[in-house]
Amino acid sequence: MLVEVKNLFISFGAKPAVDGISFSIKAGERFGLIGESGSGKSLTALALCALLPSGAKLAGDIIFNDKPLPASEKQMAKLRGNNIGIIFQEPMSALNPLMKIKAQIGEAIKLHFPKKQTKNRVNKLLLEVGLELRHGNRYPHQLSGGQRQRVMIAIALAAEPKLLICDEPTSALDLITQKTILELLDKLCQDRKMALLFISHDLKAVASLCENVGVLKSGKLVEVANSKQIFENPKNDYTKILVNAAKVIVPALSDLSTHNILFEAKNITKVFNQNAWLSLTKQEPIIAVNNVSFSIKTSQAVALVGPSGCGKSTLARMVVGLMQPSGGRFRLLGENYGDKPHLDRHLQRELSLVFQDPYNSFNPRQKVGVSLAEPLRLSHSSSKDNKLKAVIEAIELVGLSPDFLNRYPHEFSGGQRQRLAIARAIVSKPALIVLDEPVSALDVSIRGEILDLLNHLRFSLGISYLLISHDLDMVQMICDEIIIMQSGKIVEKANPYDIFNNPKHQLTKDLLAARL
Amino acid sequence: MKYSNENKSVFKKAWGHLNLRIGVFGTLIFALMAIVSIFWTPHDIKYLDISNRFLGPSAQYLLGTDFFGRDMLSMLMSGALTSFIVALVAVGIGLFFGVPLGLLAASYGGLFEWLVLRTNDFLFAFPAIISAIIITTIFGPSAINTIIAIGIFNIPVFARVARGGALSIISHDFVAASRLSGRSNFSISFVHLLPNIASLLIVQASVQLSLGILAEASLSYIGLGTQPPATSLGLMLKEAQSLFLLHPMLAILPGLTIIFIVIFLNLAGDGLRDALDPRLAKQGSLESAG
């Protein structure tokens, strides 16, 4: 056994954050730890390298290479340096912004090998993690997120560790990059016969990489098994929820051929002029959205998919009227808009937006009931009683109790807040709701519920959706049509079946290949 | 981004803060003394009793008398009242004009924001005390002109703090959601932005209050503030100046009073800042130049 963790307890104050977990990793084995935020998975990793924050109380045994972890910080540092490599979530904050890449890798090498070998080893590592030699002369800000994570991996590998700990190494990366990093880790572990402890909230990422998986829930290890077994035959209820959330259930496409066209976007363009008022230097304007046209039928769900920065969020903000397009027109319910900075009230009432981050979308100083009633300002004729009735109806539709209206946002969990955000979006009975990554900020086990809710509301209320996402699997579960965008342009538009079985554009193919 | 929503527990925590307790308690004592002087002082300070001048502390005159035979304790009480009123009204002026300007600058942006910011810069470019001297020499020295002069210099301070705080709130999704609900920028400023920056403004107000007391003291000291027969702590210092070597207590007592009030106010402000939000507090301290 390379690592044995026996009955590990970590606590801050009275409540244990990690509550008696035991597992072991053989030399060369890959072990995945899955859990939601706050489940104690990162603390477990920190305990393994004795890097717990001060104030944390630790009990139980951690045995590395048949010896318990040394108590003295000096010996521990030696052990850490020689045997354990660590990779964190956000590579930018782990790299020194003022040092060239090769110097940063070299620094780690100098601690372990003679100085003469440094240059050779840096070059070897750069190539091993899939970078080119010229990247060594760059600074961190000149690299992309995926390249920075590769640099972090190179630094972690510098001492040729026996164990590599990765704490959510890909969650700050887009899907295509995530896939390449996972492939790299896979190859490195094989070549170097290195053990891996991979920590993530993403079951699919873990299962694709690890032989064995441990599922953590509120500090307890609820299931440890082979990753195949976890997927095919989960025993614990919580594991079942996770596995089901990871499965894609594709509903049959609804027949919308008789439905009217509700919304149209014609030749929409958005140019951002970067020049500030009275600025002296001229900068090139950025074309965020370039001549985009599409349409949505009544109670149809259309998805806009593309990598970050492709202009999908800008387009969404223009559709709901938060931003004015530089060119082109929208048409909703037979009326044009987009030529004035503000929408007419009766049109605004037909449009609403659900935001990505439920923690950010409610005023913390306002009771939830007040926030939910805000969109009703747009309807002329409502009395106070009618407004209250509408708010209660909306909150019941999203499956929450009207008692919640008197509470403040911080009293709710992320999933509940997203339900409340959906309630606010439907309270004015709009015709079109724009959903901006509605589940990506939520824990995996809750995503399924929210998607079910969205599906249900769409058919029972006859609302159309425009869904913004980068996740094709999720989109497939609720949408009738998928639009793929790249650098401000639509590159492919088809129904999910065609997108998945017969992708035409290269980006679509890449996105499909990046799924785990 | 999460910031402290739990109002009640925050105020409970704040009360556990030693600095805050000392600061609030001390400030309240001086404020109470000042308020009592409206209705009652141990002796009438308008009554000059030359025969009893320069007396030391005694049962009749607890802190002695000054060169006109006025009771020092009574003088300090009504002097503190003047100082508090001047500083409070000046903070009020700053809040009343500065906060809406800052909020609207943040939510409207564009030319309006540019104008507010440049006017701010213009006002900041002059040391406040020099401009206050200019204002009081042009319009004549009096307590009211002192209030106006100090108040004007509170406006850009509060405008800047309000705009900075509002900008960090305005990017939150709930503001966009509210805009989609048909709220105007104007209404968003007061319904959504103001409650979320209130703690920032409270902290800044306590800082400006102590700066205002100091500013009033300096203006009165150079003879441009409160005019006799009214009194203020700065004026008492000025009048005691020529007698300092013979009767040091006449200068030491008002001086100590100023120092204590300012220290207590600063302690209260520091405590409030730590308690309300350590992260926002940093912004506040940068902007406190008055």
Short mmCIF file of N, CA, C and O in Angstrom, two decimals, chain B residues 90-200:
data_model
loop_
_atom_site.label_atom_id
_atom_site.label_comp_id
_atom_site.label_asym_id
_atom_site.label_seq_id
_atom_site.Cartn_x
_atom_site.Cartn_y
_atom_site.Cartn_z
N ALA B 90 -22.86 68.91 8.97
CA ALA B 90 -21.98 68.82 7.80
C ALA B 90 -22.02 67.40 7.22
O ALA B 90 -22.05 67.21 6.00
N VAL B 91 -22.03 66.38 8.09
CA VAL B 91 -22.15 65.00 7.61
C VAL B 91 -23.50 64.82 6.91
O VAL B 91 -23.60 64.18 5.86
N GLY B 92 -24.54 65.43 7.50
CA GLY B 92 -25.86 65.36 6.88
C GLY B 92 -25.84 65.94 5.48
O GLY B 92 -26.39 65.34 4.55
N ILE B 93 -25.20 67.09 5.33
CA ILE B 93 -25.11 67.70 4.00
C ILE B 93 -24.40 66.74 3.04
O ILE B 93 -24.85 66.50 1.92
N GLY B 94 -23.29 66.16 3.53
CA GLY B 94 -22.54 65.24 2.68
C GLY B 94 -23.38 64.06 2.26
O GLY B 94 -23.40 63.67 1.09
N LEU B 95 -24.10 63.47 3.22
CA LEU B 95 -24.93 62.30 2.91
C LEU B 95 -26.04 62.67 1.94
O LEU B 95 -26.31 62.00 0.96
N PHE B 96 -26.70 63.81 2.24
CA PHE B 96 -27.89 64.19 1.48
C PHE B 96 -27.55 64.45 0.01
O PHE B 96 -28.30 64.07 -0.87
N PHE B 97 -26.43 65.12 -0.24
CA PHE B 97 -26.09 65.42 -1.63
C PHE B 97 -25.15 64.37 -2.23
O PHE B 97 -25.29 63.99 -3.38
N GLY B 98 -24.19 63.93 -1.42
CA GLY B 98 -23.15 63.04 -1.96
C GLY B 98 -23.67 61.67 -2.35
O GLY B 98 -23.33 61.15 -3.42
N VAL B 99 -24.49 61.06 -1.46
CA VAL B 99 -24.91 59.68 -1.72
C VAL B 99 -25.75 59.56 -2.99
O VAL B 99 -25.44 58.74 -3.86
N PRO B 100 -26.79 60.42 -3.17
CA PRO B 100 -27.52 60.31 -4.44
C PRO B 100 -26.64 60.56 -5.65
O PRO B 100 -26.74 59.84 -6.65
N LEU B 101 -25.71 61.53 -5.55
CA LEU B 101 -24.83 61.79 -6.69
C LEU B 101 -24.02 60.54 -7.03
O LEU B 101 -23.91 60.14 -8.20
N GLY B 102 -23.45 59.91 -5.99
CA GLY B 102 -22.62 58.72 -6.21
C GLY B 102 -23.44 57.57 -6.79
O GLY B 102 -23.01 56.90 -7.73
N LEU B 103 -24.63 57.34 -6.20
CA LEU B 103 -25.47 56.24 -6.67
C LEU B 103 -25.88 56.44 -8.11
O LEU B 103 -25.79 55.53 -8.94
N LEU B 104 -26.32 57.66 -8.42
CA LEU B 104 -26.81 57.91 -9.78
C LEU B 104 -25.66 57.87 -10.78
O LEU B 104 -25.82 57.40 -11.90
N ALA B 105 -24.48 58.34 -10.33
CA ALA B 105 -23.31 58.26 -11.23
C ALA B 105 -23.04 56.81 -11.57
O ALA B 105 -22.78 56.47 -12.72
N ALA B 106 -23.12 55.93 -10.54
CA ALA B 106 -22.85 54.51 -10.81
C ALA B 106 -23.90 53.90 -11.71
O ALA B 106 -23.59 53.14 -12.61
N SER B 107 -25.19 54.24 -11.48
CA SER B 107 -26.21 53.53 -12.24
C SER B 107 -26.46 54.13 -13.61
O SER B 107 -26.84 53.42 -14.53
N TYR B 108 -26.25 55.44 -13.78
CA TYR B 108 -26.45 56.01 -15.11
C TYR B 108 -25.19 55.94 -15.96
O TYR B 108 -25.25 55.73 -17.16
N GLY B 109 -24.03 56.13 -15.33
CA GLY B 109 -22.79 56.12 -16.10
C GLY B 109 -22.72 57.27 -17.07
O GLY B 109 -23.41 58.28 -16.91
N GLY B 110 -21.90 57.13 -18.09
CA GLY B 110 -21.84 58.10 -19.17
C GLY B 110 -21.41 59.49 -18.74
O GLY B 110 -20.60 59.65 -17.84
N LEU B 111 -22.00 60.47 -19.40
CA LEU B 111 -21.60 61.86 -19.20
C LEU B 111 -21.84 62.31 -17.75
O LEU B 111 -21.01 63.00 -17.16
N PHE B 112 -22.96 61.87 -17.18
CA PHE B 112 -23.29 62.28 -15.82
C PHE B 112 -22.22 61.80 -14.85
O PHE B 112 -21.73 62.55 -14.01
N GLU B 113 -21.83 60.54 -14.99
CA GLU B 113 -20.80 59.99 -14.12
C GLU B 113 -19.49 60.76 -14.29
O GLU B 113 -18.81 61.09 -13.32
N TRP B 114 -19.17 61.04 -15.54
CA TRP B 114 -17.94 61.77 -15.83
C TRP B 114 -17.94 63.11 -15.12
O TRP B 114 -16.96 63.50 -14.48
N LEU B 115 -19.08 63.82 -15.22
CA LEU B 115 -19.18 65.13 -14.58
C LEU B 115 -19.02 65.02 -13.07
O LEU B 115 -18.28 65.80 -12.45
N VAL B 116 -19.71 64.06 -12.45
CA VAL B 116 -19.62 63.89 -11.00
C VAL B 116 -18.18 63.60 -10.59
O VAL B 116 -17.65 64.21 -9.65
N LEU B 117 -17.54 62.70 -11.32
CA LEU B 117 -16.17 62.32 -10.96
C LEU B 117 -15.20 63.49 -11.12
O LEU B 117 -14.36 63.72 -10.26
N ARG B 118 -15.35 64.25 -12.22
CA ARG B 118 -14.40 65.33 -12.43
C ARG B 118 -14.63 66.45 -11.40
O ARG B 118 -13.68 67.04 -10.91
N THR B 119 -15.91 66.71 -11.07
CA THR B 119 -16.17 67.71 -10.04
C THR B 119 -15.56 67.25 -8.71
O THR B 119 -14.97 68.05 -7.97
N ASN B 120 -15.70 65.97 -8.43
CA ASN B 120 -15.07 65.40 -7.24
C ASN B 120 -13.58 65.64 -7.23
O ASN B 120 -13.02 66.12 -6.26
N ASP B 121 -12.94 65.30 -8.34
CA ASP B 121 -11.49 65.48 -8.43
C ASP B 121 -11.13 66.92 -8.19
O ASP B 121 -10.16 67.23 -7.49
N PHE B 122 -11.93 67.82 -8.78
CA PHE B 122 -11.67 69.25 -8.64
C PHE B 122 -11.71 69.64 -7.16
O PHE B 122 -10.83 70.33 -6.65
N LEU B 123 -12.75 69.16 -6.45
CA LEU B 123 -12.88 69.52 -5.04
C LEU B 123 -11.77 68.89 -4.21
O LEU B 123 -11.26 69.49 -3.26
N PHE B 124 -11.38 67.66 -4.57
CA PHE B 124 -10.33 66.98 -3.82
C PHE B 124 -8.97 67.64 -4.03
O PHE B 124 -8.06 67.47 -3.23
N ALA B 125 -8.85 68.37 -5.15
CA ALA B 125 -7.55 68.94 -5.48
C ALA B 125 -7.15 70.03 -4.49
O ALA B 125 -5.97 70.33 -4.33
N PHE B 126 -8.14 70.65 -3.83
CA PHE B 126 -7.81 71.67 -2.83
C PHE B 126 -7.81 71.03 -1.46
O PHE B 126 -8.74 70.28 -1.13
N PRO B 127 -6.83 71.36 -0.60
CA PRO B 127 -6.94 70.90 0.77
C PRO B 127 -8.22 71.50 1.38
O PRO B 127 -8.49 72.69 1.21
N ALA B 128 -9.00 70.65 2.04
CA ALA B 128 -10.32 71.07 2.50
C ALA B 128 -10.23 72.31 3.38
O ALA B 128 -11.04 73.24 3.26
N ILE B 129 -9.21 72.37 4.23
CA ILE B 129 -9.17 73.45 5.20
C ILE B 129 -8.94 74.79 4.50
O ILE B 129 -9.54 75.80 4.84
N ILE B 130 -8.14 74.77 3.43
CA ILE B 130 -7.88 76.02 2.69
C ILE B 130 -9.15 76.52 2.03
O ILE B 130 -9.51 77.70 2.11
N SER B 131 -9.89 75.60 1.42
CA SER B 131 -11.14 76.00 0.78
C SER B 131 -12.13 76.50 1.81
O SER B 131 -12.87 77.46 1.56
N ALA B 132 -12.14 75.84 2.98
CA ALA B 132 -13.05 76.29 4.02
C ALA B 132 -12.68 77.71 4.47
O ALA B 132 -13.55 78.54 4.71
N ILE B 133 -11.40 77.96 4.54
CA ILE B 133 -10.95 79.32 4.89
C ILE B 133 -11.44 80.31 3.85
O ILE B 133 -11.96 81.38 4.18
N ILE B 134 -11.32 79.93 2.56
CA ILE B 134 -11.77 80.83 1.50
C ILE B 134 -13.28 81.11 1.67
O ILE B 134 -13.72 82.27 1.66
N ILE B 135 -14.05 80.04 1.86
CA ILE B 135 -15.51 80.22 1.97
C ILE B 135 -15.85 81.12 3.16
O ILE B 135 -16.63 82.07 3.04
N THR B 136 -15.23 80.86 4.30
CA THR B 136 -15.61 81.65 5.48
C THR B 136 -15.09 83.08 5.39
O THR B 136 -15.70 83.98 5.94
N THR B 137 -13.96 83.30 4.73
CA THR B 137 -13.53 84.69 4.61
C THR B 137 -14.42 85.45 3.63
O THR B 137 -14.70 86.62 3.82
N ILE B 138 -14.89 84.79 2.58
CA ILE B 138 -15.76 85.48 1.63
C ILE B 138 -17.12 85.78 2.24
O ILE B 138 -17.62 86.89 2.18
N PHE B 139 -17.71 84.75 2.88
CA PHE B 139 -19.08 84.93 3.38
C PHE B 139 -19.14 85.34 4.83
O PHE B 139 -20.20 85.43 5.41
N GLY B 140 -18.01 85.55 5.44
CA GLY B 140 -17.99 85.97 6.83
C GLY B 140 -17.93 84.81 7.77
O GLY B 140 -18.55 83.78 7.52
N PRO B 141 -17.16 84.96 8.84
CA PRO B 141 -17.05 83.86 9.79
C PRO B 141 -18.32 83.71 10.61
O PRO B 141 -18.82 84.68 11.16
N SER B 142 -18.84 82.49 10.67
CA SER B 142 -19.97 82.18 11.54
C SER B 142 -20.12 80.66 11.59
O SER B 142 -19.56 79.96 10.76
N ALA B 143 -20.87 80.19 12.58
CA ALA B 143 -21.04 78.74 12.70
C ALA B 143 -21.71 78.18 11.45
O ALA B 143 -21.33 77.11 10.96
N ILE B 144 -22.70 78.92 10.89
CA ILE B 144 -23.43 78.39 9.74
C ILE B 144 -22.52 78.27 8.52
O ILE B 144 -22.52 77.27 7.81
N ASN B 145 -21.68 79.29 8.30
CA ASN B 145 -20.77 79.20 7.17
C ASN B 145 -19.75 78.08 7.37
O ASN B 145 -19.30 77.45 6.40
N THR B 146 -19.37 77.84 8.63
CA THR B 146 -18.46 76.72 8.90
C THR B 146 -19.13 75.41 8.49
O THR B 146 -18.52 74.55 7.84
N ILE B 147 -20.41 75.28 8.88
CA ILE B 147 -21.15 74.05 8.53
C ILE B 147 -21.16 73.86 7.02
O ILE B 147 -20.87 72.79 6.50
N ILE B 148 -21.47 74.95 6.30
CA ILE B 148 -21.56 74.85 4.84
C ILE B 148 -20.20 74.47 4.27
O ILE B 148 -20.08 73.57 3.43
N ALA B 149 -19.14 75.12 4.77
CA ALA B 149 -17.82 74.86 4.22
C ALA B 149 -17.41 73.41 4.45
O ALA B 149 -16.91 72.73 3.54
N ILE B 150 -17.63 72.91 5.68
CA ILE B 150 -17.25 71.51 5.95
C ILE B 150 -18.17 70.56 5.18
O ILE B 150 -17.73 69.55 4.62
N GLY B 151 -19.47 70.92 5.14
CA GLY B 151 -20.45 70.07 4.44
C GLY B 151 -20.09 69.89 2.99
O GLY B 151 -20.16 68.78 2.45
N ILE B 152 -19.70 70.98 2.33
CA ILE B 152 -19.35 70.88 0.91
C ILE B 152 -18.24 69.86 0.70
O ILE B 152 -18.25 69.11 -0.27
N PHE B 153 -17.31 69.81 1.67
CA PHE B 153 -16.22 68.87 1.47
C PHE B 153 -16.56 67.46 1.88
O PHE B 153 -15.81 66.53 1.60
N ASN B 154 -17.70 67.29 2.52
CA ASN B 154 -18.17 65.92 2.75
C ASN B 154 -18.86 65.35 1.52
O ASN B 154 -18.95 64.14 1.36
N ILE B 155 -19.38 66.24 0.66
CA ILE B 155 -20.15 65.74 -0.50
C ILE B 155 -19.31 64.81 -1.39
O ILE B 155 -19.70 63.68 -1.63
N PRO B 156 -18.12 65.24 -1.86
CA PRO B 156 -17.38 64.33 -2.72
C PRO B 156 -16.93 63.05 -2.02
O PRO B 156 -16.84 62.00 -2.65
N VAL B 157 -16.67 63.15 -0.70
CA VAL B 157 -16.26 61.94 0.03
C VAL B 157 -17.37 60.90 -0.03
O VAL B 157 -17.15 59.74 -0.40
N PHE B 158 -18.59 61.33 0.29
CA PHE B 158 -19.70 60.38 0.28
C PHE B 158 -20.05 59.96 -1.14
O PHE B 158 -20.43 58.82 -1.38
N ALA B 159 -19.92 60.88 -2.10
CA ALA B 159 -20.23 60.52 -3.48
C ALA B 159 -19.28 59.41 -3.93
O ALA B 159 -19.70 58.44 -4.57
N ARG B 160 -18.02 59.54 -3.57
CA ARG B 160 -17.04 58.56 -4.00
C ARG B 160 -17.29 57.20 -3.35
O ARG B 160 -17.25 56.16 -4.01
N VAL B 161 -17.55 57.23 -2.02
CA VAL B 161 -17.81 55.97 -1.33
C VAL B 161 -19.08 55.31 -1.89
O VAL B 161 -19.11 54.10 -2.15
N ALA B 162 -20.11 56.11 -2.09
CA ALA B 162 -21.37 55.55 -2.59
C ALA B 162 -21.19 54.97 -3.98
O ALA B 162 -21.66 53.87 -4.28
N ARG B 163 -20.45 55.69 -4.83
CA ARG B 163 -20.26 55.18 -6.19
C ARG B 163 -19.45 53.89 -6.18
O ARG B 163 -19.80 52.92 -6.85
N GLY B 164 -18.37 53.88 -5.38
CA GLY B 164 -17.54 52.67 -5.31
C GLY B 164 -18.34 51.48 -4.84
O GLY B 164 -18.29 50.40 -5.44
N GLY B 165 -19.10 51.67 -3.75
CA GLY B 165 -19.91 50.57 -3.23
C GLY B 165 -20.95 50.14 -4.25
O GLY B 165 -21.16 48.95 -4.48
N ALA B 166 -21.60 51.12 -4.87
CA ALA B 166 -22.67 50.81 -5.81
C ALA B 166 -22.13 50.04 -7.01
O ALA B 166 -22.76 49.11 -7.50
N LEU B 167 -20.92 50.40 -7.47
CA LEU B 167 -20.37 49.70 -8.63
C LEU B 167 -20.15 48.23 -8.34
O LEU B 167 -20.31 47.39 -9.22
N SER B 168 -19.78 47.91 -7.08
CA SER B 168 -19.56 46.50 -6.78
C SER B 168 -20.89 45.76 -6.65
O SER B 168 -20.94 44.54 -6.77
N ILE B 169 -21.97 46.48 -6.40
CA ILE B 169 -23.28 45.82 -6.29
C ILE B 169 -23.95 45.72 -7.67
O ILE B 169 -24.64 44.76 -7.98
N ILE B 170 -23.68 46.72 -8.51
CA ILE B 170 -24.47 46.88 -9.72
C ILE B 170 -24.24 45.74 -10.71
O ILE B 170 -25.08 45.43 -11.54
N SER B 171 -23.09 45.06 -10.59
CA SER B 171 -22.83 43.96 -11.52
C SER B 171 -23.53 42.68 -11.09
O SER B 171 -23.48 41.68 -11.80
N HIS B 172 -24.16 42.70 -9.91
CA HIS B 172 -24.86 41.48 -9.48
C HIS B 172 -26.11 41.26 -10.33
O HIS B 172 -26.73 42.19 -10.80
N ASP B 173 -26.43 39.97 -10.47
CA ASP B 173 -27.54 39.63 -11.35
C ASP B 173 -28.87 40.20 -10.87
O ASP B 173 -29.75 40.46 -11.67
N PHE B 174 -29.01 40.40 -9.55
CA PHE B 174 -30.33 40.86 -9.12
C PHE B 174 -30.63 42.27 -9.63
O PHE B 174 -31.78 42.64 -9.80
N VAL B 175 -29.58 43.03 -9.91
CA VAL B 175 -29.82 44.36 -10.49
C VAL B 175 -30.32 44.22 -11.93
O VAL B 175 -31.27 44.91 -12.32
N ALA B 176 -29.71 43.31 -12.67
CA ALA B 176 -30.19 43.07 -14.04
C ALA B 176 -31.62 42.55 -14.01
O ALA B 176 -32.46 42.96 -14.82
N ALA B 177 -31.90 41.65 -13.06
CA ALA B 177 -33.25 41.11 -12.95
C ALA B 177 -34.25 42.22 -12.70
O ALA B 177 -35.34 42.26 -13.27
N SER B 178 -33.85 43.16 -11.85
CA SER B 178 -34.73 44.26 -11.53
C SER B 178 -34.95 45.17 -12.73
O SER B 178 -36.04 45.67 -12.96
N ARG B 179 -33.89 45.34 -13.51
CA ARG B 179 -34.01 46.15 -14.71
C ARG B 179 -35.00 45.51 -15.68
O ARG B 179 -35.80 46.18 -16.31
N LEU B 180 -34.95 44.17 -15.76
CA LEU B 180 -35.90 43.45 -16.61
C LEU B 180 -37.32 43.59 -16.09
O LEU B 180 -38.28 43.44 -16.82
N SER B 181 -37.45 43.86 -14.78
CA SER B 181 -38.79 44.05 -14.23
C SER B 181 -39.26 45.47 -14.44
O SER B 181 -40.25 45.88 -13.84
N GLY B 182 -38.55 46.23 -15.23
CA GLY B 182 -39.02 47.55 -15.58
C GLY B 182 -38.64 48.65 -14.61
O GLY B 182 -39.20 49.73 -14.66
N ARG B 183 -37.73 48.38 -13.68
CA ARG B 183 -37.30 49.47 -12.81
C ARG B 183 -36.33 50.37 -13.54
O ARG B 183 -35.46 49.90 -14.27
N SER B 184 -36.44 51.67 -13.28
CA SER B 184 -35.52 52.61 -13.90
C SER B 184 -34.22 52.62 -13.11
O SER B 184 -34.16 52.14 -11.98
N ASN B 185 -33.18 53.20 -13.70
CA ASN B 185 -31.91 53.35 -12.99
C ASN B 185 -32.11 54.08 -11.68
O ASN B 185 -31.51 53.76 -10.66
N PHE B 186 -32.95 55.11 -11.72
CA PHE B 186 -33.19 55.93 -10.54
C PHE B 186 -33.75 55.08 -9.42
O PHE B 186 -33.26 55.09 -8.29
N SER B 187 -34.76 54.29 -9.75
CA SER B 187 -35.41 53.49 -8.73
C SER B 187 -34.51 52.35 -8.25
O SER B 187 -34.47 52.02 -7.07
N ILE B 188 -33.71 51.77 -9.17
CA ILE B 188 -32.76 50.73 -8.77
C ILE B 188 -31.76 51.29 -7.77
O ILE B 188 -31.42 50.66 -6.76
N SER B 189 -31.33 52.53 -8.00
CA SER B 189 -30.34 53.14 -7.10
C SER B 189 -30.81 53.13 -5.67
O SER B 189 -30.04 52.86 -4.75
N PHE B 190 -32.08 53.45 -5.45
CA PHE B 190 -32.54 53.60 -4.08
C PHE B 190 -33.14 52.32 -3.50
O PHE B 190 -33.07 52.11 -2.30
N VAL B 191 -33.71 51.47 -4.37
CA VAL B 191 -34.32 50.25 -3.84
C VAL B 191 -33.26 49.15 -3.65
O VAL B 191 -33.26 48.45 -2.65
N HIS B 192 -32.35 49.01 -4.60
CA HIS B 192 -31.41 47.89 -4.53
C HIS B 192 -30.02 48.29 -4.08
O HIS B 192 -29.37 47.57 -3.34
N LEU B 193 -29.53 49.42 -4.57
CA LEU B 193 -28.14 49.75 -4.27
C LEU B 193 -28.00 50.33 -2.86
O LEU B 193 -27.16 49.89 -2.09
N LEU B 194 -28.83 51.30 -2.52
CA LEU B 194 -28.66 51.98 -1.23
C LEU B 194 -28.67 51.03 -0.03
O LEU B 194 -27.77 51.10 0.80
N PRO B 195 -29.65 50.11 0.10
CA PRO B 195 -29.63 49.23 1.27
C PRO B 195 -28.37 48.37 1.34
O PRO B 195 -27.91 48.03 2.42
N ASN B 196 -27.79 48.06 0.18
CA ASN B 196 -26.62 47.20 0.19
C ASN B 196 -25.32 47.93 0.47
O ASN B 196 -24.31 47.30 0.72
N ILE B 197 -25.33 49.27 0.39
CA ILE B 197 -24.10 49.98 0.74
C ILE B 197 -24.28 50.75 2.04
O ILE B 197 -23.39 51.51 2.43
N ALA B 198 -25.41 50.54 2.73
CA ALA B 198 -25.68 51.32 3.94
C ALA B 198 -24.58 51.16 4.98
O ALA B 198 -24.14 52.14 5.59
N SER B 199 -24.07 49.93 5.15
CA SER B 199 -23.06 49.73 6.18
C SER B 199 -21.80 50.53 5.86
O SER B 199 -21.17 51.11 6.75
N LEU B 200 -21.46 50.57 4.59
CA LEU B 200 -20.30 51.35 4.15
C LEU B 200 -20.47 52.82 4.51
O LEU B 200 -19.56 53.49 5.01
#
